[in-house]
Amino acid sequence: MRKDVRILLVGEPKVGKTSLIMSLVSEEFPEEVPLRAEEITIPADVTPEKVPTHIVDYSEAEQTEEQLHNEISKANVICIVYAVNSRNSIEKVTSRWIPLINDRTDKDSRMPLILVGNKSDLVEHSSMEAILPIMNQYTEIETCVECSAKNLKNISELFYYAQKAVLHPTGPLYCPEEKEMKPACVKALTRIFKISDQDNDGILNDAELNFFQRTCFNTPLAPQALEDVKNVVRKNMSDGVADNGLTLKGFLFLHTLFIQRGRHETTWTVLRRFGYDDDLELTHEYLFPILKIPPDCTTELNHHAYLFLQSIFDKHDLDRDCALSPDELKDLFKVFPYLPWGPDVNNTVCTNDKGWVTYQGYICQWTLTTYLDVQRCLEYLGYLGYSILREQESQAAAVTVTRDKKLDLQKKQTQRNVFQCNIIGMKNCGKTGILQGFLGRNLMKQRQIKEEHKSLYAINTTYVYGQEKYLLLHEVLSESEFITASDTTCDVVCLVYDVSNPKSFDYCTRIFKQHFIDGKTPCIIVAAKSDLHEAKQDHSISPAEFCNKHKMPPPQSYTCNSIGTPSKDFFVKVTTIAMYPLKDRVDEVGALLLANDEGSLVHQVHAVSFVEDSIFMESSGARSLHHEDRHTAQADLKTSTFWLRASLGATVFAVLGFAVYKALLKQR
């Protein structure tokens, strides 16, 4: 809503413009009236809409045409004053003033006009018979008010209607000629209806109507008032009420009725509560609330945001198959002005056998968007009505800004749940295979992906010591050894070479020496396509010797050419290294974590337990493993004795916790 309102009074000389202003201010008719009143400002606290209002007078005797044109351009609403006892002043409304105003205003932005019939105390008849044809001819006329400056009749009402014409204009909402709401208004109210219809049954039941009423007007409706509203709709249309709830047609009818009865402020209150501006566009402040993100910090969704997103998923998963079909996904995005997810999303997250995004994939995609482009995430949550449905100041409340990574290293513990791994290697070395393998797709399934639908990202969950974490893989495209600074910004790097290509490993060594030899980012050498015959690499030393020389974990073999789903063991190891990137002991820790490709979580936990102070572990107790809970408890394990006692308990909890998680997922 506007921060202030500027009202300009124009009209022929001697119609009483100045008297109207002075009567409003002094609450009595002035004995002496100057040629022109000075501009006055009515403070916000004494206006009905709590908005400062500036009232400007025009005097033909004191001001030039140029000054008049300047005042017209600055005004938000113009009151054309005529004398009810002067036929000439009424005729001048159409012959002079309306054309003059229209010529001086932007054709795309309609200037609201109020017709003011002053000196009603001098006649016994109304001027409305002469005014109605004018109002029907010019849609920019909001209303007509007959008043008297002398006996103070309708003075306050005049300026209230003028203020209302600016703050609650009819123009964007309603077409008087067609006697129906404009398409933009229908579109906005339809989105509001869909957001408010929380069970997605196409009807606003009593609970949903009460929530809507409380959200917009800060007060619930009494049961009888609810019935009265529905009865009004029933009397006027047959399909406005169904199953004792309000349908979309009924909802739109009610707002049409409000507008037709001059209750524009009701509809505008609803529109503004849901983020719309005067042009019925969602405001920038609503879609992009301020969120400060310091350097070296990342962004994640918090527990409340995941619960909200789960409710949105459940609302649209009509067949309860734990996946969103194309139609269900389309229905979910009807509250968006565009389709936010393209076909590449289906190759970024997990899908079911039909290629539909699963619940896990849906949550992962939201996690990816929050991590990579938090502003876009805020925009999307705005379209879904997060701040309204969760009763928050803005959707910024859905985002957690993690602490500086350097502080994580210093404290030897992390509260983060999302970690990024950049996949680097020469062309055709198997990078895409790693990404798609992480999503459970073997080589046969990967060959079915269309080239234009491929994605450079893949995100999925892994479990490290019984805790669910998100690992985000990013394939770095590079035809040469030149990669950008953003390509090196991540938690861990996988340098990938093709075991069957003798020139493949040398590329990895050059990338490592140019960008990662300083040890700031942990690196893993990946021997991709390990199912193929291994060729001798054209490099002075072998991959294993290179890793040993630079104190890196030994090369990790990986293949997605399997009969079933590719193994996720490799990705658990990558996540672990990303979580615990200790520079000085990464050779010891990495070797212990990655030594055995087939090693179980039990072996890993016991191996790490012997490395005193070289790695830290978040307590795996006191947390649910279901997607809905992202809260983690932290604990420093400071002595090797405690590690030895804790490691077995952590392992048992991990196994039991994962079993509980699988059971819960089946129930969904």
XYZ file of C-alpha atoms in Angstrom:
668
model
C 0.000 0.000 0.000
C 1.160 3.542 -0.732
C 3.066 5.371 1.989
C 1.108 8.582 1.441
C -1.755 10.012 -0.631
C -1.794 13.279 -2.577
C -5.247 14.728 -3.330
C -5.672 17.605 -5.805
C -8.848 19.711 -5.985
C -9.651 21.350 -9.334
C -12.746 22.990 -10.834
C -14.139 26.267 -12.073
C -13.663 29.461 -9.997
C -16.135 30.066 -7.167
C -17.340 26.431 -6.882
C -15.973 26.201 -3.301
C -12.711 24.208 -3.581
C -10.892 26.288 -0.960
C -13.925 26.355 1.348
C -14.062 22.559 1.353
C -10.431 22.302 2.484
C -10.790 24.984 5.172
C -14.044 23.467 6.483
C -12.290 20.098 6.818
C -9.367 21.592 8.757
C -11.285 23.991 11.058
C -14.555 22.044 11.199
C -16.458 25.275 10.558
C -17.311 27.333 7.498
C -14.775 30.155 6.987
C -16.158 33.699 6.929
C -13.265 34.858 4.772
C -11.954 32.565 2.065
C -8.550 33.177 0.431
C -8.015 32.667 -3.302
C -6.139 29.442 -2.574
C -5.520 27.316 0.498
C -1.963 26.290 1.349
C -1.108 22.616 0.972
C -2.060 20.760 4.147
C -0.961 17.379 5.453
C -3.265 15.228 7.528
C -1.192 12.954 9.829
C -1.529 9.211 9.466
C -2.971 8.662 12.945
C -6.100 10.684 12.194
C -6.923 9.129 8.822
C -9.049 5.956 8.527
C -6.351 4.089 6.573
C -3.461 5.316 8.758
C -1.682 6.902 5.780
C -0.469 10.558 5.651
C -2.647 12.548 3.244
C -1.641 15.735 1.423
C -4.470 17.990 0.178
C -3.603 20.488 -2.579
C -5.791 23.368 -3.777
C -5.762 24.904 -7.271
C -6.578 28.522 -8.029
C -6.861 29.773 -11.587
C -6.317 33.319 -10.299
C -2.984 32.520 -8.608
C -1.502 29.667 -10.662
C -0.461 29.181 -14.268
C -1.428 26.369 -16.640
C 2.090 24.965 -16.278
C 1.723 24.839 -12.490
C -1.626 23.098 -12.914
C -0.087 20.492 -15.213
C 2.706 19.917 -12.690
C 0.202 19.400 -9.852
C -1.808 16.953 -11.987
C 1.328 14.881 -12.633
C 2.116 14.708 -8.880
C -1.418 13.861 -7.723
C -2.605 10.355 -6.811
C -6.280 11.280 -7.076
C -8.071 14.354 -8.400
C -11.362 15.762 -7.093
C -13.231 17.717 -9.781
C -15.441 20.145 -7.853
C -18.605 21.640 -9.350
C -21.456 23.661 -7.827
C -24.757 21.772 -7.790
C -26.562 25.051 -8.540
C -24.348 25.866 -11.564
C -25.113 24.108 -14.856
C -21.977 25.671 -16.388
C -19.648 24.146 -13.760
C -21.226 20.712 -14.384
C -20.707 21.016 -18.137
C -17.069 22.027 -17.605
C -16.429 18.648 -15.939
C -16.584 16.934 -19.352
C -15.724 19.794 -21.679
C -12.588 20.937 -19.822
C -11.425 19.089 -16.759
C -11.572 15.387 -17.657
C -9.902 15.895 -21.096
C -7.261 18.141 -19.503
C -6.438 15.553 -16.834
C -6.395 12.648 -19.303
C -4.030 14.561 -21.613
C -1.604 15.113 -18.723
C -1.540 11.583 -17.326
C 0.058 8.377 -18.535
C -2.335 6.378 -20.686
C -1.266 3.125 -18.995
C -1.772 4.422 -15.448
C -5.360 5.499 -14.943
C -5.853 8.559 -12.697
C -8.789 8.007 -10.298
C -11.285 10.869 -10.285
C -13.886 11.919 -7.680
C -16.753 14.183 -8.742
C -17.670 16.592 -5.932
C -20.967 18.455 -6.009
C -20.553 21.355 -3.557
C -23.145 23.873 -2.243
C -25.846 21.257 -1.753
C -27.266 23.558 0.947
C -28.400 26.007 -1.762
C -30.714 23.595 -3.613
C -33.413 21.144 -2.653
C -32.783 18.767 -5.562
C -29.868 16.417 -6.362
C -27.487 16.826 -9.285
C -27.100 13.053 -9.709
C -29.437 12.935 -12.698
C -26.971 15.071 -14.659
C -23.892 13.333 -13.227
C -24.803 9.652 -13.771
C -24.322 9.772 -17.586
C -20.860 11.267 -17.010
C -19.956 8.506 -14.563
C -21.114 5.864 -17.036
C -19.056 7.447 -19.829
C -15.758 7.756 -17.911
C -14.629 4.615 -16.077
C -11.864 6.533 -14.288
C -14.524 8.220 -12.115
C -14.574 6.310 -8.850
C -17.597 7.968 -7.241
C -19.590 11.156 -6.864
C -20.169 12.935 -3.530
C -22.604 15.782 -2.941
C -21.560 17.975 -0.028
C -21.746 21.394 1.547
C -18.775 23.332 2.882
C -21.175 25.664 4.684
C -23.011 23.116 6.836
C -20.104 20.571 6.801
C -22.204 17.918 5.058
C -20.122 14.940 3.746
C -16.802 16.831 4.042
C -14.953 14.020 5.844
C -16.603 11.454 3.556
C -15.346 13.318 0.478
C -11.697 13.052 1.505
C -12.170 9.490 2.756
C -13.455 8.437 -0.684
C -10.559 10.276 -2.314
C -8.067 8.468 -0.103
C -9.860 5.178 -0.693
C -9.697 5.679 -4.484
C -5.899 5.657 -4.198
C -5.413 2.973 -1.569
C -8.235 0.718 -2.778
C -8.728 1.581 -6.454
C -11.494 -0.018 -8.485
C -9.614 0.124 -11.800
C -7.258 -2.856 -11.374
C -10.043 -5.027 -9.923
C -13.211 -4.438 -11.869
C -14.534 -3.582 -15.324
C -17.774 -1.533 -14.963
C -18.756 -2.034 -18.612
C -18.575 -5.824 -18.361
C -19.726 -5.824 -14.717
C -17.106 -8.412 -13.818
C -13.638 -8.647 -12.298
C -10.639 -8.132 -14.528
C -8.509 -11.180 -15.543
C -5.516 -10.093 -13.432
C -7.728 -9.867 -10.352
C -9.302 -13.263 -11.055
C -5.817 -14.770 -11.474
C -4.575 -13.311 -8.171
C -7.666 -14.402 -6.220
C -7.465 -17.888 -7.779
C -3.902 -18.247 -6.482
C -5.061 -17.079 -3.044
C -7.876 -19.647 -3.117
C -5.479 -22.475 -4.042
C -3.058 -21.529 -1.249
C -5.919 -21.356 1.256
C -7.338 -24.710 0.106
C -4.883 -26.636 2.244
C -6.298 -30.111 1.557
C -6.564 -29.428 -2.198
C -10.162 -30.626 -2.506
C -11.300 -27.546 -4.440
C -13.417 -26.299 -1.508
C -12.741 -23.955 1.404
C -14.220 -25.711 4.417
C -15.072 -23.915 7.667
C -11.598 -24.430 9.145
C -9.898 -23.122 5.991
C -12.287 -20.151 5.789
C -11.606 -19.305 9.417
C -7.845 -19.493 8.879
C -8.212 -17.260 5.812
C -10.351 -14.788 7.749
C -7.924 -14.696 10.685
C -4.925 -14.327 8.356
C -6.382 -11.389 6.428
C -8.507 -9.619 9.046
C -7.074 -10.822 12.378
C -10.407 -12.169 13.558
C -12.270 -15.461 13.023
C -15.813 -15.690 11.710
C -18.573 -16.786 14.075
C -20.347 -20.007 12.973
C -23.510 -18.079 12.110
C -21.517 -15.519 10.107
C -19.954 -18.377 8.122
C -23.399 -19.750 7.322
C -24.636 -16.288 6.332
C -21.760 -15.925 3.865
C -22.491 -19.307 2.311
C -26.226 -18.540 2.149
C -25.547 -15.329 0.205
C -23.551 -17.360 -2.305
C -26.205 -20.121 -2.492
C -28.918 -17.582 -3.298
C -26.955 -16.139 -6.207
C -25.321 -19.185 -7.834
C -25.900 -22.927 -7.866
C -22.249 -24.064 -7.843
C -20.813 -21.554 -5.382
C -21.138 -23.900 -2.392
C -20.365 -27.645 -2.375
C -20.155 -30.069 0.557
C -20.917 -27.097 2.823
C -17.749 -25.348 1.643
C -16.987 -22.435 -0.661
C -15.906 -23.310 -4.210
C -13.579 -21.169 -6.315
C -16.612 -19.776 -8.188
C -18.249 -18.887 -4.880
C -15.045 -17.264 -3.611
C -14.742 -15.112 -6.743
C -18.441 -14.213 -6.589
C -18.067 -12.913 -3.036
C -15.256 -10.579 -4.054
C -17.227 -9.383 -7.072
C -20.061 -8.592 -4.674
C -17.726 -6.679 -2.340
C -16.488 -4.539 -5.219
C -19.944 -3.880 -6.630
C -21.118 -2.730 -3.198
C -18.180 -0.340 -2.796
C -16.276 -2.591 -0.395
C -13.050 -2.544 -2.424
C -10.995 -2.373 0.740
C -12.031 -5.933 1.632
C -10.627 -7.367 -1.571
C -7.544 -5.140 -1.411
C -6.837 -6.235 2.177
C -6.823 -9.860 1.002
C -4.657 -9.116 -2.042
C -2.076 -7.160 -0.063
C -1.906 -9.774 2.680
C -0.923 -12.277 0.004
C 1.822 -10.011 -1.382
C 0.193 -8.067 -4.232
C 0.824 -4.433 -5.157
C -1.489 -1.891 -6.841
C -0.795 -3.449 -10.250
C -1.700 -6.921 -8.918
C 1.895 -8.102 -9.163
C 3.658 -9.764 -6.246
C 5.939 -7.174 -4.680
C 9.717 -7.489 -4.656
C 9.688 -7.137 -0.860
C 7.302 -10.078 -0.569
C 9.188 -12.405 -2.922
C 12.720 -11.407 -1.895
C 12.868 -10.556 1.818
C 16.208 -9.414 3.189
C 18.509 -12.301 4.133
C 22.100 -11.533 5.087
C 24.632 -14.226 4.212
C 28.211 -13.621 5.449
C 31.189 -14.928 3.429
C 32.027 -18.650 3.757
C 28.522 -19.415 5.014
C 25.931 -21.574 3.274
C 22.142 -21.648 3.252
C 19.898 -24.565 4.197
C 16.213 -25.086 4.836
C 15.308 -25.487 8.484
C 13.027 -27.992 10.182
C 9.882 -25.861 9.785
C 10.535 -25.366 6.074
C 10.850 -29.118 5.496
C 7.571 -29.681 7.342
C 5.907 -27.054 5.146
C 7.289 -28.619 1.961
C 6.141 -32.038 3.117
C 2.615 -30.653 3.592
C 2.698 -29.194 0.073
C 3.853 -32.552 -1.327
C 1.126 -34.456 0.545
C -1.451 -31.921 -0.619
C -0.697 -32.676 -4.287
C 0.232 -36.370 -4.120
C -3.396 -37.333 -4.702
C -2.767 -41.034 -5.453
C -0.476 -41.384 -2.411
C 2.273 -43.165 -4.382
C 5.013 -40.994 -2.794
C 5.809 -39.425 -6.176
C 4.465 -36.494 -8.184
C 3.087 -37.334 -11.608
C 3.361 -34.674 -14.371
C -0.251 -33.631 -13.694
C 0.289 -33.476 -9.925
C 3.455 -31.418 -10.414
C 1.629 -29.089 -12.802
C -1.132 -28.630 -10.236
C 1.440 -27.840 -7.522
C 2.976 -25.121 -9.695
C -0.336 -23.454 -10.598
C 0.368 -20.836 -7.923
C 3.579 -19.898 -9.818
C 3.609 -17.441 -12.744
C 5.833 -19.891 -14.656
C 6.945 -23.527 -14.465
C 10.042 -23.471 -12.223
C 11.293 -27.025 -12.853
C 12.393 -28.184 -16.279
C 12.988 -31.772 -17.491
C 16.587 -31.605 -16.199
C 15.243 -31.815 -12.618
C 14.250 -35.439 -13.266
C 17.949 -36.151 -13.870
C 19.099 -34.124 -10.860
C 17.149 -36.018 -8.200
C 15.728 -39.476 -7.588
C 12.680 -40.579 -9.550
C 10.514 -43.689 -9.554
C 10.349 -46.268 -12.357
C 8.019 -43.972 -14.329
C 10.503 -41.108 -14.166
C 8.364 -39.116 -11.702
C 10.010 -37.112 -8.911
C 9.739 -39.009 -5.629
C 9.240 -37.426 -2.223
C 12.957 -37.794 -1.534
C 13.782 -36.249 -4.920
C 11.338 -33.396 -4.300
C 12.934 -32.565 -0.930
C 16.417 -32.855 -2.462
C 15.567 -30.412 -5.262
C 14.395 -27.840 -2.733
C 17.590 -28.419 -0.748
C 19.689 -27.883 -3.889
C 17.872 -24.646 -4.774
C 18.335 -23.292 -1.249
C 22.044 -24.117 -1.278
C 22.881 -22.838 -4.769
C 20.409 -19.961 -5.213
C 18.705 -18.975 -1.970
C 17.006 -15.943 -3.553
C 15.228 -18.229 -6.000
C 14.210 -20.459 -3.101
C 12.719 -17.463 -1.267
C 10.833 -16.533 -4.439
C 9.421 -20.052 -4.813
C 8.367 -20.205 -1.159
C 6.682 -16.842 -1.654
C 4.592 -18.223 -4.507
C 3.562 -21.140 -2.273
C 2.487 -18.745 0.497
C 5.003 -19.914 3.126
C 4.861 -16.780 5.295
C 1.039 -16.822 5.273
C 0.444 -20.504 5.963
C 3.254 -20.658 8.557
C 2.305 -17.264 10.019
C 5.830 -15.882 9.679
C 6.979 -12.368 8.877
C 8.537 -13.603 5.623
C 9.857 -16.770 4.010
C 13.347 -15.808 5.196
C 12.262 -17.580 8.394
C 12.495 -20.856 6.426
C 16.251 -20.537 5.845
C 19.159 -21.262 8.153
C 22.453 -19.507 7.430
C 25.240 -21.802 8.589
C 28.244 -20.511 10.431
C 31.597 -19.812 8.793
C 33.374 -22.998 7.644
C 36.582 -21.824 9.324
C 34.736 -21.834 12.641
C 33.604 -25.413 11.986
C 37.240 -26.445 11.568
C 38.263 -24.549 14.687
C 35.480 -26.089 16.787
C 35.982 -29.535 15.210
C 32.244 -29.951 14.686
C 29.705 -28.901 12.082
C 25.989 -28.185 12.151
C 25.699 -28.280 8.373
C 23.548 -30.820 6.551
C 24.422 -30.047 2.911
C 27.862 -30.607 1.367
C 29.054 -29.958 -2.173
C 31.445 -32.102 -4.171
C 32.744 -30.865 -7.520
C 33.455 -33.572 -10.097
C 36.371 -32.643 -12.370
C 37.949 -34.603 -15.206
C 38.604 -34.576 -18.930
C 35.733 -35.126 -21.369
C 34.205 -38.638 -21.476
C 36.046 -39.785 -18.354
C 32.830 -40.861 -16.590
C 31.753 -37.754 -14.630
C 28.099 -37.961 -15.710
C 28.093 -41.654 -14.824
C 29.076 -40.774 -11.251
C 26.280 -38.201 -10.967
C 23.601 -40.523 -12.312
C 24.960 -43.484 -10.365
C 24.472 -41.458 -7.200
C 20.769 -41.286 -8.114
C 20.620 -45.079 -8.423
C 20.801 -45.285 -12.231
C 23.074 -47.841 -13.829
C 24.654 -47.444 -17.265
C 21.664 -48.968 -19.057
C 19.254 -46.432 -17.540
C 21.651 -43.571 -18.172
C 21.667 -44.299 -21.912
C 17.931 -43.521 -21.997
C 18.485 -39.904 -20.900
C 18.111 -37.363 -23.705
C 21.146 -35.143 -24.205
C 19.118 -31.937 -23.799
C 17.682 -33.196 -20.497
C 21.033 -33.950 -18.843
C 21.946 -32.094 -15.666
C 25.274 -30.909 -14.296
C 24.006 -31.494 -10.761
C 22.873 -34.465 -8.723
C 21.730 -34.415 -5.117
C 20.790 -37.271 -2.821
C 21.028 -38.276 0.812
C 23.766 -40.323 2.421
C 24.194 -41.582 5.969
C 27.340 -40.797 7.918
C 27.421 -42.365 11.378
C 23.652 -42.771 11.278
C 22.984 -39.156 10.362
C 21.233 -38.172 7.157
C 23.213 -35.644 5.113
C 22.725 -34.190 1.645
C 25.545 -34.580 -0.850
C 25.396 -32.278 -3.862
C 27.512 -33.334 -6.841
C 28.439 -30.769 -9.498
C 29.988 -31.778 -12.807
C 32.508 -29.160 -13.910
C 32.639 -28.709 -17.675
C 36.101 -27.879 -18.982
C 37.733 -28.517 -22.323
C 41.098 -27.311 -21.015
C 42.987 -27.050 -17.751
C 41.381 -23.661 -17.097
C 38.620 -23.766 -14.488
C 37.010 -20.818 -12.733
C 37.251 -19.867 -9.064
C 33.643 -20.985 -8.559
C 34.605 -24.449 -9.815
C 37.057 -24.786 -6.924
C 34.624 -23.527 -4.272
C 33.206 -26.611 -2.594
C 33.714 -28.962 0.344
C 35.508 -31.756 -1.500
C 36.754 -32.392 -5.046
C 36.695 -35.629 -6.994
C 39.354 -35.710 -9.725
C 38.090 -38.368 -12.117
C 40.070 -40.355 -14.673
C 39.050 -43.141 -17.038
C 41.028 -46.299 -16.207
C 40.832 -47.380 -19.883
C 42.203 -44.079 -21.249
C 45.993 -43.744 -20.710
C 45.869 -39.930 -21.104
C 43.065 -39.401 -18.603
C 44.985 -39.359 -15.310
C 47.539 -36.787 -16.459
C 44.754 -34.220 -16.795
C 43.812 -34.789 -13.138
C 47.401 -34.233 -11.970
C 47.651 -30.928 -13.838
C 44.335 -29.706 -12.393
C 45.476 -30.740 -8.910
C 48.822 -28.932 -9.150
C 47.267 -25.749 -10.538
C 44.287 -25.425 -8.203
C 44.343 -27.797 -5.215
C 47.944 -28.471 -4.200
C 47.631 -25.929 -1.359
C 45.466 -28.457 0.498
C 42.644 -26.034 1.301
C 40.075 -28.318 -0.335
C 40.207 -32.101 0.246
C 40.684 -34.080 -2.987
C 39.847 -37.647 -3.935
C 41.217 -39.392 -7.029
C 38.480 -41.508 -8.659
C 39.275 -44.371 -11.033
C 36.083 -44.352 -13.113
C 34.847 -47.124 -15.443
C 36.650 -49.616 -13.222
C 34.776 -52.472 -14.934
C 36.900 -51.902 -18.080
C 40.453 -53.116 -18.735
C 42.895 -50.872 -16.874
C 45.435 -49.144 -19.112
C 48.805 -47.863 -17.917
C 48.482 -44.122 -17.400
C 50.830 -41.790 -19.312
C 52.283 -40.175 -16.249
C 55.626 -40.377 -14.484
C 54.089 -42.105 -11.453
C 51.002 -44.251 -10.958
C 47.754 -42.868 -9.490
C 48.421 -44.719 -6.222
C 51.945 -43.271 -5.963
C 50.646 -39.800 -6.801
C 48.091 -40.014 -3.971
C 50.726 -41.230 -1.532
C 53.114 -38.455 -2.540
C 50.535 -35.733 -1.966
C 49.110 -37.326 1.189
C 45.751 -38.064 -0.404
C 43.534 -41.115 0.123
C 44.273 -43.935 -2.342
C 42.396 -43.870 -5.697
C 38.768 -44.949 -5.401
C 37.387 -47.316 -8.002
C 33.923 -46.578 -9.356
C 31.638 -48.043 -12.001
C 27.966 -47.590 -12.791
C 27.980 -50.537 -15.211
C 26.089 -52.842 -12.895
C 23.046 -55.063 -13.248
C 21.127 -53.367 -10.452
C 21.482 -50.090 -8.597
C 25.096 -48.855 -8.307
C 26.610 -48.983 -4.830
C 26.412 -45.854 -2.646
C 29.413 -46.761 -0.468
C 31.663 -44.420 -2.445
C 29.351 -41.470 -1.819
C 29.247 -42.124 1.929
C 33.028 -41.825 1.915
C 32.919 -38.605 -0.122
C 30.395 -37.103 2.323
C 32.541 -38.101 5.287
C 35.615 -36.375 3.831
C 33.467 -33.286 3.062
C 32.215 -33.183 6.649
C 35.651 -33.557 8.236
C 38.175 -31.684 6.047
C 41.129 -31.557 8.474
C 44.143 -30.354 6.544
C 46.932 -31.669 8.751
C 45.701 -35.249 9.209
C 43.688 -35.850 6.038
C 46.169 -38.511 4.925
C 45.562 -40.595 8.050
C 41.832 -40.037 8.219
C 41.328 -40.444 4.480
C 43.303 -43.651 4.399
C 41.282 -45.120 7.237
C 37.961 -44.050 5.771
C 38.678 -45.054 2.204
C 41.067 -47.977 2.444
C 38.454 -50.670 1.999
C 36.002 -50.132 -0.870
C 33.779 -52.902 0.496
C 34.223 -51.883 4.139
C 31.088 -51.575 6.232
C 30.118 -48.677 8.450
C 31.251 -50.781 11.410
C 34.794 -51.027 10.031
C 34.872 -47.297 9.313
C 33.684 -46.281 12.775
C 36.172 -48.591 14.537
C 39.019 -47.432 12.296
C 38.328 -43.780 12.933
C 37.923 -44.374 16.640
C 41.680 -44.989 16.912
C 42.589 -41.613 15.418
C 42.655 -39.368 18.461
C 41.751 -35.690 17.762
C 42.106 -36.198 14.006
C 38.416 -36.179 13.251
C 35.242 -35.218 15.026
C 31.919 -36.933 15.015
C 28.440 -35.510 15.565
C 26.451 -37.401 18.136
C 24.078 -39.713 16.351
C 21.760 -39.909 19.350
C 18.678 -37.825 20.026
C 17.518 -37.381 16.427
C 14.936 -38.929 14.157
C 16.129 -40.149 10.797
C 12.924 -39.234 9.015
C 13.115 -36.460 6.392
C 10.995 -34.180 8.532
C 13.613 -33.753 11.252
C 16.807 -31.882 10.467
C 17.883 -31.030 14.004
C 21.219 -32.501 15.052
C 22.885 -32.741 18.422
C 26.619 -32.073 18.565
C 29.231 -33.599 20.841
C 33.024 -33.406 20.969
C 34.613 -36.797 21.500
C 37.908 -35.835 22.950
C 39.662 -38.986 24.062
C 40.418 -42.206 22.267
C 39.083 -44.147 25.281
C 35.689 -42.522 24.875
C 35.858 -43.141 21.105
C 36.382 -46.841 21.694
C 33.337 -46.988 23.983
C 31.198 -44.790 21.736
C 32.031 -46.366 18.395
C 30.122 -49.602 18.965
C 27.065 -47.701 20.267
C 27.160 -45.355 17.277
C 27.292 -48.280 14.891
C 24.382 -50.106 16.515
C 22.320 -46.910 16.505
C 23.127 -46.334 12.843
C 21.876 -49.791 11.873
C 18.741 -49.558 14.018
C 18.097 -45.970 12.969
C 18.292 -46.842 9.289
C 15.840 -49.711 9.833
C 13.432 -47.316 11.546
C 13.837 -44.851 8.677
C 13.007 -47.522 6.074
C 9.932 -48.542 8.035
C 8.736 -44.943 8.233
C 9.330 -44.439 4.533
C 7.218 -47.525 3.738
C 4.399 -46.094 5.866
C 4.458 -42.913 3.780
